[in-house]
PDB file of C-alpha atoms and ligand atoms in Angstrom:
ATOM      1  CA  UNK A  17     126.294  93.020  87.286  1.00  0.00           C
ATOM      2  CA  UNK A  18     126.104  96.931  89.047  1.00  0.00           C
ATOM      3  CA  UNK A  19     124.391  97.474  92.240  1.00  0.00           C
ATOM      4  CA  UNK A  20     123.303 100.453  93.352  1.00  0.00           C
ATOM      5  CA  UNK A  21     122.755 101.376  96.814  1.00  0.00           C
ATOM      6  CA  UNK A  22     120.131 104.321  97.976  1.00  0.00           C
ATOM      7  CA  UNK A  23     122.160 105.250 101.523  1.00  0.00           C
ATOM      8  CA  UNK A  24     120.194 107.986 103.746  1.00  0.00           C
ATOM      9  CA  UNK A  25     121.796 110.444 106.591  1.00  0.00           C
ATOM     10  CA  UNK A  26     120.083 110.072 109.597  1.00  0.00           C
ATOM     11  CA  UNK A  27     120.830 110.591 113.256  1.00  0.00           C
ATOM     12  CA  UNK A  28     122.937 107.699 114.916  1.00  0.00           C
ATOM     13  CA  UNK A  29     120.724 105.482 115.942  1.00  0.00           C
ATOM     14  CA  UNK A  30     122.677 105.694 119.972  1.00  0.00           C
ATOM     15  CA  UNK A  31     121.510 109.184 120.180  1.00  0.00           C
ATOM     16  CA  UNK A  32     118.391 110.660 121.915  1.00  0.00           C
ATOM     17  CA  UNK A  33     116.713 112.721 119.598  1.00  0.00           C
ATOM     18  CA  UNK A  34     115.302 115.282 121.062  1.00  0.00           C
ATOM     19  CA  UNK A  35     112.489 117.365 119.606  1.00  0.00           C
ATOM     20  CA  UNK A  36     112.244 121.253 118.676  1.00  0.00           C
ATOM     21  CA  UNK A  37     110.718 123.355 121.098  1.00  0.00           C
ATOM     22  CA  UNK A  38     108.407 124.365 118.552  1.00  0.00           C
ATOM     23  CA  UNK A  39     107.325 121.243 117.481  1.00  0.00           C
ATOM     24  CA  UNK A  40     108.845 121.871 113.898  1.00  0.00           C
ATOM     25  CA  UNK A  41     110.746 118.687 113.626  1.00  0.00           C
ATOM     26  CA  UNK A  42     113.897 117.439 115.624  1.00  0.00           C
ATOM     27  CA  UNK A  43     117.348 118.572 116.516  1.00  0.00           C
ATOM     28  CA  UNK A  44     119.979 118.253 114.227  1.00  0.00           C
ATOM     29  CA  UNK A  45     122.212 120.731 115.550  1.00  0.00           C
ATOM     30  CA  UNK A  46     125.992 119.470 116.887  1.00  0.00           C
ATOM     31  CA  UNK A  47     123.666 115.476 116.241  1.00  0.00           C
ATOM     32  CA  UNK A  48     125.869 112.721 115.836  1.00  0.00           C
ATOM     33  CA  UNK A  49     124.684 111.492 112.359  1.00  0.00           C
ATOM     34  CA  UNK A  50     125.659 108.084 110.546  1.00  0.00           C
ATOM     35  CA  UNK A  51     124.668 105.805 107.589  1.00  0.00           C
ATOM     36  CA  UNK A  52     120.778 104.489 107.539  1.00  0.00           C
ATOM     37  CA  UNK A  53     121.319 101.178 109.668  1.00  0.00           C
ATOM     38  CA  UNK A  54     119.344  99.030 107.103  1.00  0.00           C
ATOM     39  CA  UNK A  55     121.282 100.730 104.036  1.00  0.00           C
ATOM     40  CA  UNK A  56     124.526  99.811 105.889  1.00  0.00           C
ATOM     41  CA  UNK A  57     123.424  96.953 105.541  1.00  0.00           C
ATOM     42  CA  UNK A  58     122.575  97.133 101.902  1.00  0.00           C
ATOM     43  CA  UNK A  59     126.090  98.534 100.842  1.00  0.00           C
ATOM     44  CA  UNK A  60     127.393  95.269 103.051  1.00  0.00           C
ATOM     45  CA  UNK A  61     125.765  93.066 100.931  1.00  0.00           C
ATOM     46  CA  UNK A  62     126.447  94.663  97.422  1.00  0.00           C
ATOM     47  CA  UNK A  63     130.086  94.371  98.789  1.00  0.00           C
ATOM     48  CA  UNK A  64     129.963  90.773  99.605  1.00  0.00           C
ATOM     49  CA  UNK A  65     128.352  89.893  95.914  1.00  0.00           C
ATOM     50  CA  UNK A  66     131.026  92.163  94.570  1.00  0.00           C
ATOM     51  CA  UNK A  67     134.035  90.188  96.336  1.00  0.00           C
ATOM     52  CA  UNK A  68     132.422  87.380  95.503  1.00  0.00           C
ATOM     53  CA  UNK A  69     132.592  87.851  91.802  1.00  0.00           C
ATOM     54  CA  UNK A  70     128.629  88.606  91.320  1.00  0.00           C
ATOM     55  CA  UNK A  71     129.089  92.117  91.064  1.00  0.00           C
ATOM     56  CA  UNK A  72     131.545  94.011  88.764  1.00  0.00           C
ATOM     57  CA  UNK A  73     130.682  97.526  90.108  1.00  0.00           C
ATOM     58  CA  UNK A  74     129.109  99.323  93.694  1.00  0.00           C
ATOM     59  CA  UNK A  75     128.043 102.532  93.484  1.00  0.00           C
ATOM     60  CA  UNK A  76     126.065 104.477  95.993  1.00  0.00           C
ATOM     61  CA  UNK A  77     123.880 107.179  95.926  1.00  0.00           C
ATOM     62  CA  UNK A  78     122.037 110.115  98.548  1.00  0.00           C
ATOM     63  CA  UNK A  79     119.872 112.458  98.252  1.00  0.00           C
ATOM     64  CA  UNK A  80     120.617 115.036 101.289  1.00  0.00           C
ATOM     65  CA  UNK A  81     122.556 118.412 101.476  1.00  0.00           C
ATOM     66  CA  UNK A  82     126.219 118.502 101.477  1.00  0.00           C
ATOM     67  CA  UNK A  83     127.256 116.805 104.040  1.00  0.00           C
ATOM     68  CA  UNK A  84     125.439 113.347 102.844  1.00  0.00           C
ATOM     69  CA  UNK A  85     128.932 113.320 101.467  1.00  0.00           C
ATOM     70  CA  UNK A  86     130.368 112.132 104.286  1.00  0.00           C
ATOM     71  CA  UNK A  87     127.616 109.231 104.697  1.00  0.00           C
ATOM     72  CA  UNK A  88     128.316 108.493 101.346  1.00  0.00           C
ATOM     73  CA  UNK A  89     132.228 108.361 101.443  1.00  0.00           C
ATOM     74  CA  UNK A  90     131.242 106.025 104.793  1.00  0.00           C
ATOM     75  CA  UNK A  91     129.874 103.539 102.581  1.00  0.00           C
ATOM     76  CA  UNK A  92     132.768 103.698 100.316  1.00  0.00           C
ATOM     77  CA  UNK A  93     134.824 102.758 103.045  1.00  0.00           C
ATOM     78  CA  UNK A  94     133.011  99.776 102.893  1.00  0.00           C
ATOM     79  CA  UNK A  95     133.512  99.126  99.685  1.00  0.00           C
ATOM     80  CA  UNK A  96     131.145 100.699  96.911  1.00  0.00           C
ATOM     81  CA  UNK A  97     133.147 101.960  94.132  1.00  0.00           C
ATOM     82  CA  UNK A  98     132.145 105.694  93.709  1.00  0.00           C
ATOM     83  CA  UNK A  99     128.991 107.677  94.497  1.00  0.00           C
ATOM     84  CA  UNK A 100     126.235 110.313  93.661  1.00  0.00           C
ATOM     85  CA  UNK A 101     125.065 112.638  95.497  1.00  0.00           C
ATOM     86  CA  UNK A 102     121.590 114.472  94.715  1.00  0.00           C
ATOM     87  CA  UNK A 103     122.430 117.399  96.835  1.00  0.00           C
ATOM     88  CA  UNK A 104     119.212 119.302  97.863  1.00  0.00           C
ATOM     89  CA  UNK A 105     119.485 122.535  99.729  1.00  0.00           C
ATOM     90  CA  UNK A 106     119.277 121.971 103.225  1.00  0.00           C
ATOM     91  CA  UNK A 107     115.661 122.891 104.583  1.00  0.00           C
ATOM     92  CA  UNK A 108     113.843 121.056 101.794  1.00  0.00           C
ATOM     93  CA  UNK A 109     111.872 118.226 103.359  1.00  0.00           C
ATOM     94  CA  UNK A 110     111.235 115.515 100.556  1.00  0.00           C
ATOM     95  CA  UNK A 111     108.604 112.828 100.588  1.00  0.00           C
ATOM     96  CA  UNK A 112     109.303 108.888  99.993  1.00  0.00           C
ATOM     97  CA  UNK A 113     108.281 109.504  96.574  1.00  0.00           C
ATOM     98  CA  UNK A 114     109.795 112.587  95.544  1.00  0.00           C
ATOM     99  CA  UNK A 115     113.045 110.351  97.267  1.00  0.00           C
ATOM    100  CA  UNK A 116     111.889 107.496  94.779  1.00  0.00           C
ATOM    101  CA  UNK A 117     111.474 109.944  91.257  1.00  0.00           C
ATOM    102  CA  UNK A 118     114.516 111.219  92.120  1.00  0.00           C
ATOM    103  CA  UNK A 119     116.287 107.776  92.656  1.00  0.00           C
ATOM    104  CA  UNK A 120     114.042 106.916  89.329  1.00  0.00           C
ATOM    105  CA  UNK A 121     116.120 109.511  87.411  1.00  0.00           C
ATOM    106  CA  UNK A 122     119.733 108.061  88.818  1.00  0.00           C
ATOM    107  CA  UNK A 123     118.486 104.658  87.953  1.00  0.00           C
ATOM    108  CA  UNK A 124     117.939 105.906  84.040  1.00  0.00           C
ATOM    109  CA  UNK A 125     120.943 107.281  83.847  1.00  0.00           C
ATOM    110  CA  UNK A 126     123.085 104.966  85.407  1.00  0.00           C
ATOM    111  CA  UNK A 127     121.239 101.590  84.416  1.00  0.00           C
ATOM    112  CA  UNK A 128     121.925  99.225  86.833  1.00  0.00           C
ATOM    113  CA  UNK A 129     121.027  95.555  87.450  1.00  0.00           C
ATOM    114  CA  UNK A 130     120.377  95.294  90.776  1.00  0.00           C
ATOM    115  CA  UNK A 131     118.968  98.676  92.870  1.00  0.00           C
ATOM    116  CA  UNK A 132     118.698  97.319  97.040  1.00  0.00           C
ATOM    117  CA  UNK A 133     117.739 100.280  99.921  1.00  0.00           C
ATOM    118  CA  UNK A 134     116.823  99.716 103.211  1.00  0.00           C
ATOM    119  CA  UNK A 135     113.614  98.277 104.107  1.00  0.00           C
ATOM    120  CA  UNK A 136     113.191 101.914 106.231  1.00  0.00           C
ATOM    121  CA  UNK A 137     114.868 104.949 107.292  1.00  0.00           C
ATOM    122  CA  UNK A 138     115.182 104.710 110.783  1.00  0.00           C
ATOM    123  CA  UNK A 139     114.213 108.782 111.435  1.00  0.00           C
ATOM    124  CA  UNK A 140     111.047 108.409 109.423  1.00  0.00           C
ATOM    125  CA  UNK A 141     109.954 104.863 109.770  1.00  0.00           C
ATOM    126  CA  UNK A 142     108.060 104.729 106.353  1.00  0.00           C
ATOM    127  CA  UNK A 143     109.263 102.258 104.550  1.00  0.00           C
ATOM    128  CA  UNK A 144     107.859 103.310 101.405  1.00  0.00           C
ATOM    129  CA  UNK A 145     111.116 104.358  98.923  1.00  0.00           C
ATOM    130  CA  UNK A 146     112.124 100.440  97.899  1.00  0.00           C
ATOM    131  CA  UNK A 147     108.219  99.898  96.705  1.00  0.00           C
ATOM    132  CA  UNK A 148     107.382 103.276  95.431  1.00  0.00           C
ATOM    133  CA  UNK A 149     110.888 103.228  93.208  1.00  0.00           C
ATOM    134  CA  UNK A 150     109.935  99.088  92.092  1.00  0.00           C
ATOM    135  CA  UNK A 151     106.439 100.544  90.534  1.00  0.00           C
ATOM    136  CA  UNK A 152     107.770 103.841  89.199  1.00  0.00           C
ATOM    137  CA  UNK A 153     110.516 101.377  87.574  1.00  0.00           C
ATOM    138  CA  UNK A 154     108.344  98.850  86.291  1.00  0.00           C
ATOM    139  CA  UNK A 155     110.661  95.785  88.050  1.00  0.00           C
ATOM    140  CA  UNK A 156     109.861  93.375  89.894  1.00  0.00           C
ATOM    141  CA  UNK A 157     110.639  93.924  93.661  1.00  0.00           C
ATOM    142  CA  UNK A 158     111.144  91.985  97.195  1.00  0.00           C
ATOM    143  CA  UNK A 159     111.545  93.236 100.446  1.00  0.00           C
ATOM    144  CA  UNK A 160     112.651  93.036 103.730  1.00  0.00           C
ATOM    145  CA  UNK A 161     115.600  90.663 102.126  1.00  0.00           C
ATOM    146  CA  UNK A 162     117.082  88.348 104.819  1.00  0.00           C
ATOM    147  CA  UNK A 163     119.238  86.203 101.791  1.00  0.00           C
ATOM    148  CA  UNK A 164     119.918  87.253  98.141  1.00  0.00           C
ATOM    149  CA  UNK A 165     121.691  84.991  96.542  1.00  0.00           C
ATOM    150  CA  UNK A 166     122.170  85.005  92.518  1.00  0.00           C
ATOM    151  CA  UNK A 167     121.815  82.150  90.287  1.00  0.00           C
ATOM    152  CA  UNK A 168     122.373  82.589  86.614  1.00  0.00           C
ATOM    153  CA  UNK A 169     120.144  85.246  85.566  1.00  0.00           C
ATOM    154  CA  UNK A 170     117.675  84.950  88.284  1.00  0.00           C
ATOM    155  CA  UNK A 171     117.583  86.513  91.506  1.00  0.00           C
ATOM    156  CA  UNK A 172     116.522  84.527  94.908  1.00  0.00           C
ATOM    157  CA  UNK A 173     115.424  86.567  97.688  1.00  0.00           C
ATOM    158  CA  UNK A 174     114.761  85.059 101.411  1.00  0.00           C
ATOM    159  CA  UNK A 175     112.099  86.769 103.552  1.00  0.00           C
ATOM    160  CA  UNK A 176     111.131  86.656 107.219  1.00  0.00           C
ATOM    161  CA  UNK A 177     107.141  86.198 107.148  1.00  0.00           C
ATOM    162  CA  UNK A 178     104.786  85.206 109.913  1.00  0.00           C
ATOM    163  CA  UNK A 179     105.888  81.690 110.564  1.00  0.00           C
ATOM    164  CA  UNK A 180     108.840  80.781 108.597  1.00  0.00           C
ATOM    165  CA  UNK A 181     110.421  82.059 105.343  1.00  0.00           C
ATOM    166  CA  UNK A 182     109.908  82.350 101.769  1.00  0.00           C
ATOM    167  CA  UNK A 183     112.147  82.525  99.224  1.00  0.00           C
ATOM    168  CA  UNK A 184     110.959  84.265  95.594  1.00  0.00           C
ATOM    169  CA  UNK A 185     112.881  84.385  92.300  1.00  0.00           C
ATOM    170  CA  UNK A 186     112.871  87.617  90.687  1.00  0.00           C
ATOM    171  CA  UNK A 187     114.201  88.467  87.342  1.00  0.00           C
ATOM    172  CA  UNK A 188     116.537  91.411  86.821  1.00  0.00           C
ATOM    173  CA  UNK A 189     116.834  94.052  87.269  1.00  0.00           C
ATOM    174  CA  UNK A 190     115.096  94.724  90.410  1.00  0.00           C
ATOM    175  CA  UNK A 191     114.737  96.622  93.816  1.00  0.00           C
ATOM    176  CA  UNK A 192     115.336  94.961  96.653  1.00  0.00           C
ATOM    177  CA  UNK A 193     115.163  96.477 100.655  1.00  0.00           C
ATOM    178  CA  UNK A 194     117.380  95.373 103.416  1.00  0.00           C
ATOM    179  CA  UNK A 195     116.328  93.510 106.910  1.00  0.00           C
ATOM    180  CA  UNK A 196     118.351  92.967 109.461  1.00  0.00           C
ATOM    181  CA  UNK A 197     119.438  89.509 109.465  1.00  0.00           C
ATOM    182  CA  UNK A 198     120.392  89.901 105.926  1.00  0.00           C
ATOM    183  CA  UNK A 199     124.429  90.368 107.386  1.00  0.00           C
ATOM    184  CA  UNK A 200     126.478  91.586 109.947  1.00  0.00           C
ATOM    185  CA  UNK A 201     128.266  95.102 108.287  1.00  0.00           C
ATOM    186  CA  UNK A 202     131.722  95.147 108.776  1.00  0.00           C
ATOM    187  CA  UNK A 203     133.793  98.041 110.117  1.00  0.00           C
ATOM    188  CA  UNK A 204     135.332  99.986 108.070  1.00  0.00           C
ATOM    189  CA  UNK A 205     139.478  99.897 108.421  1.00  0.00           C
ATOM    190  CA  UNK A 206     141.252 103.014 108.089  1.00  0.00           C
ATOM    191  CA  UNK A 207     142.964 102.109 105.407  1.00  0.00           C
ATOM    192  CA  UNK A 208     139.983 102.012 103.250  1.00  0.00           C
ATOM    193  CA  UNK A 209     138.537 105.133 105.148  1.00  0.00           C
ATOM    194  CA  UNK A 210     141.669 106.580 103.641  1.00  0.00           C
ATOM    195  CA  UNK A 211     140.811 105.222 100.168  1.00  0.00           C
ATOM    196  CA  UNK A 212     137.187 106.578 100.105  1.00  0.00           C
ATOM    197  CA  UNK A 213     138.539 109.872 100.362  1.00  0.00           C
ATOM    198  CA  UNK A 214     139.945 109.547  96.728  1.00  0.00           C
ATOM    199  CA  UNK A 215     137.167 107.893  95.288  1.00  0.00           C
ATOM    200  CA  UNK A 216     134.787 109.295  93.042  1.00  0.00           C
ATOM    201  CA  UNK A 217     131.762 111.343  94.235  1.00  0.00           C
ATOM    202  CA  UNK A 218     129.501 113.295  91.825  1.00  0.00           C
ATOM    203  CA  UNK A 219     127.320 116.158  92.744  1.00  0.00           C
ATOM    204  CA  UNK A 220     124.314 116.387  91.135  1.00  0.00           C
ATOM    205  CA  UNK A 221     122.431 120.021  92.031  1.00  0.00           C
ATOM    206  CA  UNK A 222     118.840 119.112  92.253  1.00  0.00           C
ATOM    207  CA  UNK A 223     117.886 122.795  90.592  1.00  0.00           C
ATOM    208  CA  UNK A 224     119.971 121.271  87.346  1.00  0.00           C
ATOM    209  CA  UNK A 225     117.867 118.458  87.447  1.00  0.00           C
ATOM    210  CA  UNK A 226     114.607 119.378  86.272  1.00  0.00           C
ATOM    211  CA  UNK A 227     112.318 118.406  89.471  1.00  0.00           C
ATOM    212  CA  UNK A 228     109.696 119.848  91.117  1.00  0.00           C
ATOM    213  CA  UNK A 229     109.020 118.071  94.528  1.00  0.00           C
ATOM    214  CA  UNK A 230     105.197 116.879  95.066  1.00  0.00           C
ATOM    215  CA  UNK A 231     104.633 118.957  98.383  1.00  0.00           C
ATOM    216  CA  UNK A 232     101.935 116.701  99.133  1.00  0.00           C
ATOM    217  CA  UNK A 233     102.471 115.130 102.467  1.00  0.00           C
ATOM    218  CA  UNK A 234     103.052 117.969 104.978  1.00  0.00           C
ATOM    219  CA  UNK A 235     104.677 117.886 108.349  1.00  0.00           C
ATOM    220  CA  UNK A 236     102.482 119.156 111.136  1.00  0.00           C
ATOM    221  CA  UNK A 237     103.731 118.698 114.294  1.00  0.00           C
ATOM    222  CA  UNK A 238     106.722 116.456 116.040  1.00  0.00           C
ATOM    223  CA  UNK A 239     105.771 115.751 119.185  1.00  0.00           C
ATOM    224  CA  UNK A 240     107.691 113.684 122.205  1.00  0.00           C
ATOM    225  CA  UNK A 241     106.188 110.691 123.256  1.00  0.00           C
ATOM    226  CA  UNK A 242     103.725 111.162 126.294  1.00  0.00           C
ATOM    227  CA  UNK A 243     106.405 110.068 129.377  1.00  0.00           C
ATOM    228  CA  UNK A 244     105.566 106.564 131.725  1.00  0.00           C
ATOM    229  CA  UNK A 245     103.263 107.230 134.222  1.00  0.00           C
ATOM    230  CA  UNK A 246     102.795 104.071 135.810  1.00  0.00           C
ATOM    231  CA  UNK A 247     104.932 102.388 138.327  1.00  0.00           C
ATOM    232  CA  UNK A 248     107.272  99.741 137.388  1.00  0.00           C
ATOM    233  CA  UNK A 249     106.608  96.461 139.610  1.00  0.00           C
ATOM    234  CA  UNK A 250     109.303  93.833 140.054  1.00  0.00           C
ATOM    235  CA  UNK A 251     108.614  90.223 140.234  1.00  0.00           C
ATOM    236  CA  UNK A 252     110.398  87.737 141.923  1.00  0.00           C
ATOM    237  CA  UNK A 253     109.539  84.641 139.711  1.00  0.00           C
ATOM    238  CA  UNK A 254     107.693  83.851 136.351  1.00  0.00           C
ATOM    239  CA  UNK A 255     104.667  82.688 138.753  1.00  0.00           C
ATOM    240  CA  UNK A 256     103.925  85.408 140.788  1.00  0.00           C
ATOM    241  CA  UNK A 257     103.583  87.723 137.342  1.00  0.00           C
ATOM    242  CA  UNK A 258     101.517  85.446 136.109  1.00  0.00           C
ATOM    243  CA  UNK A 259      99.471  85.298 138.751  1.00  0.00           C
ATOM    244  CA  UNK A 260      99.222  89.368 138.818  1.00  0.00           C
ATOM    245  CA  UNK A 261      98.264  89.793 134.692  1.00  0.00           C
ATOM    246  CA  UNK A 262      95.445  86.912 135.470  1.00  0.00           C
ATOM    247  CA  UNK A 263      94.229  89.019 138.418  1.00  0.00           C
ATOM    248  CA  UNK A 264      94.236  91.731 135.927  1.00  0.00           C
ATOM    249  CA  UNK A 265      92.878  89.908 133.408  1.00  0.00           C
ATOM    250  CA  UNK A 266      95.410  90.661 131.125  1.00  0.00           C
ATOM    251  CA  UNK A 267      95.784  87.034 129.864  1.00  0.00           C
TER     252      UNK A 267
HETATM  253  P1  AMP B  16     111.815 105.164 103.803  1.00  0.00           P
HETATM  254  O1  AMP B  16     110.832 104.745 102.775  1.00  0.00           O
HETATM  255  O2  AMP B  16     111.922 106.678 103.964  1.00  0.00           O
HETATM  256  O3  AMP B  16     111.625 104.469 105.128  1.00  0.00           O
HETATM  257  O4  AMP B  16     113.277 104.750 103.274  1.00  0.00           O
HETATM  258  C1  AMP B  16     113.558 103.445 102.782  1.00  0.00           C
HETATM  259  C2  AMP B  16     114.894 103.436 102.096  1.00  0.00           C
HETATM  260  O5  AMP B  16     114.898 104.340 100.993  1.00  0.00           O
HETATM  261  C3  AMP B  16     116.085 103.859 102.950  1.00  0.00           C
HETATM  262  O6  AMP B  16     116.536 102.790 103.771  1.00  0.00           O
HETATM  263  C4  AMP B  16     117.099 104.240 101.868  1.00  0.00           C
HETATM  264  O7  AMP B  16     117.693 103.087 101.293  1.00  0.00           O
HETATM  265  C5  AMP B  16     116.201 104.893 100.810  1.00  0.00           C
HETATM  266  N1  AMP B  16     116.154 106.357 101.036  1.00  0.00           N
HETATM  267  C6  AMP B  16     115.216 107.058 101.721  1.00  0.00           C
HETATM  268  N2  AMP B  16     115.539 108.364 101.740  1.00  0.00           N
HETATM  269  C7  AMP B  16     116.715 108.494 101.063  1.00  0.00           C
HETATM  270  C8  AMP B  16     117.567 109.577 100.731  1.00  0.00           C
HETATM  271  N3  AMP B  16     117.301 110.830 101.108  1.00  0.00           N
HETATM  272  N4  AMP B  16     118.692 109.309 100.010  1.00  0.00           N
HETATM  273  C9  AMP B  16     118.974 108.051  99.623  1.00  0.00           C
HETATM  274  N5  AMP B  16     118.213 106.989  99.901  1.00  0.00           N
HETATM  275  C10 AMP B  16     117.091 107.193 100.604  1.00  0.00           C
END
């Protein structure tokens, strides 16, 4: 079975973004950036089924400017195999689904059995890419995965829902996107940081590839959020802030 893993470049999720003066977007200037959290995640657990003998081959792919390189060799030091890299100059702004036709084309041409992503990107919060890429593929799809096991031909997926969990069989191939609970990613040793260095990466240009990005959602303003204005009160016991959100009839 191949997996492959859709891995995004964001901003480490420990730093303070901070937005533009202009309201343009964020910093990303001398920004500590890192692997998606949830698509860390994702290339964790196409290792595991990999090392477990349920996958023959990992490979991971971006869509980003050059340096998604180094977010993609990051998740070779985990363990995927080799990578592609859709490299898009570095001002173009893509929507989820020009991300998911693009991810569509990589999936043609590379035919695997088992596609997972993130359930989100943690800069953009849409959590859209996993469900978009399912119905431009055709395949069935689950999300926010917090088991995947494989049995046979058949795929089981575990998901957190309102009270409890529910567990779906899917037939392959398919798309699945990442929760948390799904694993624990491990840290990459520097021996294998060493080792993703020589592994293969292929650069596709996106002006080779015969796209046009939709253009349809636009950007208008990034704003900060409005600061705290109220005071913060502290209790001594449970009681006595009980007794306050009842006097303000907050429960
Ligand atoms: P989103 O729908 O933007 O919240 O992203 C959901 C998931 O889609 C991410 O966790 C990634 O797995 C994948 N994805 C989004 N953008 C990219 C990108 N530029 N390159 C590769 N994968 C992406």
């Amino acid at each position: 079975m191949k997996i492959l893993v859709a891995v995004k470049r964001v901003i480490d999720h420990n730093v303070k973004v901070r937005v533009k003066a202009d309201g343009s977007g964020v910093e990303l200037a001398n920004v500590k950036m890192a692997i998606n959290p949830f698509d860390e995640i994702a290339v964790e657990e196409a290792v595991r089924l990999k090392e477990s003998g349920k996958a023959s081959e990992v490979v991971v792919v971006s869509i980003g400017d050059i340096s998604s390189q180094e977010t993609l060799r990051s998740a070779m030091a985990i363990g995927a195999d080799r990578a592609v890299l859709v490299q898009i100059p570095i001002d173009m702004i893509l929507e989820p689904l020009d991300i998911a036709r693009l991810l569509q084309k990589i999936v043609f041409a590379e035919q695997p059995d088992l596609i997972l992503l993130g359930k989100q990107a943690i800069d953009n919060d849409c959590n859209q890419t996993g469900q978009m890429l399912s119905a431009l593929l055709k395949c069935s799809q689950a999300t926010f995965a917090s088991l995947i096991e494989i049995e046979g031909s058949a795929l089981l997926v575990t998901r957190e829902i309102d009270g409890g969990l529910e567990t779906l069989s899917l037939p392959l191939p398919a798309v699945v996107t990442t929760d948390l609970r799904l694993n624990e990613p491990r840290y990459a040793t520097l021996p294998n940081i060493m080792k993703a260095k020589k592994k293969p990466l292929e650069i596709h240009d996106i002006s080779q590839m015969s796209f046009s990005p939709l253009g349809q959602v636009k950007i208008l303003t990034v704003s900060e959020p409005k600061k705290r204005t109220g005071q913060c009160t502290l209790f001594n016991d449970a009681n006595a802030l009980v007794s306050e959100l009842q006097a303000k009839e907050a429960i």
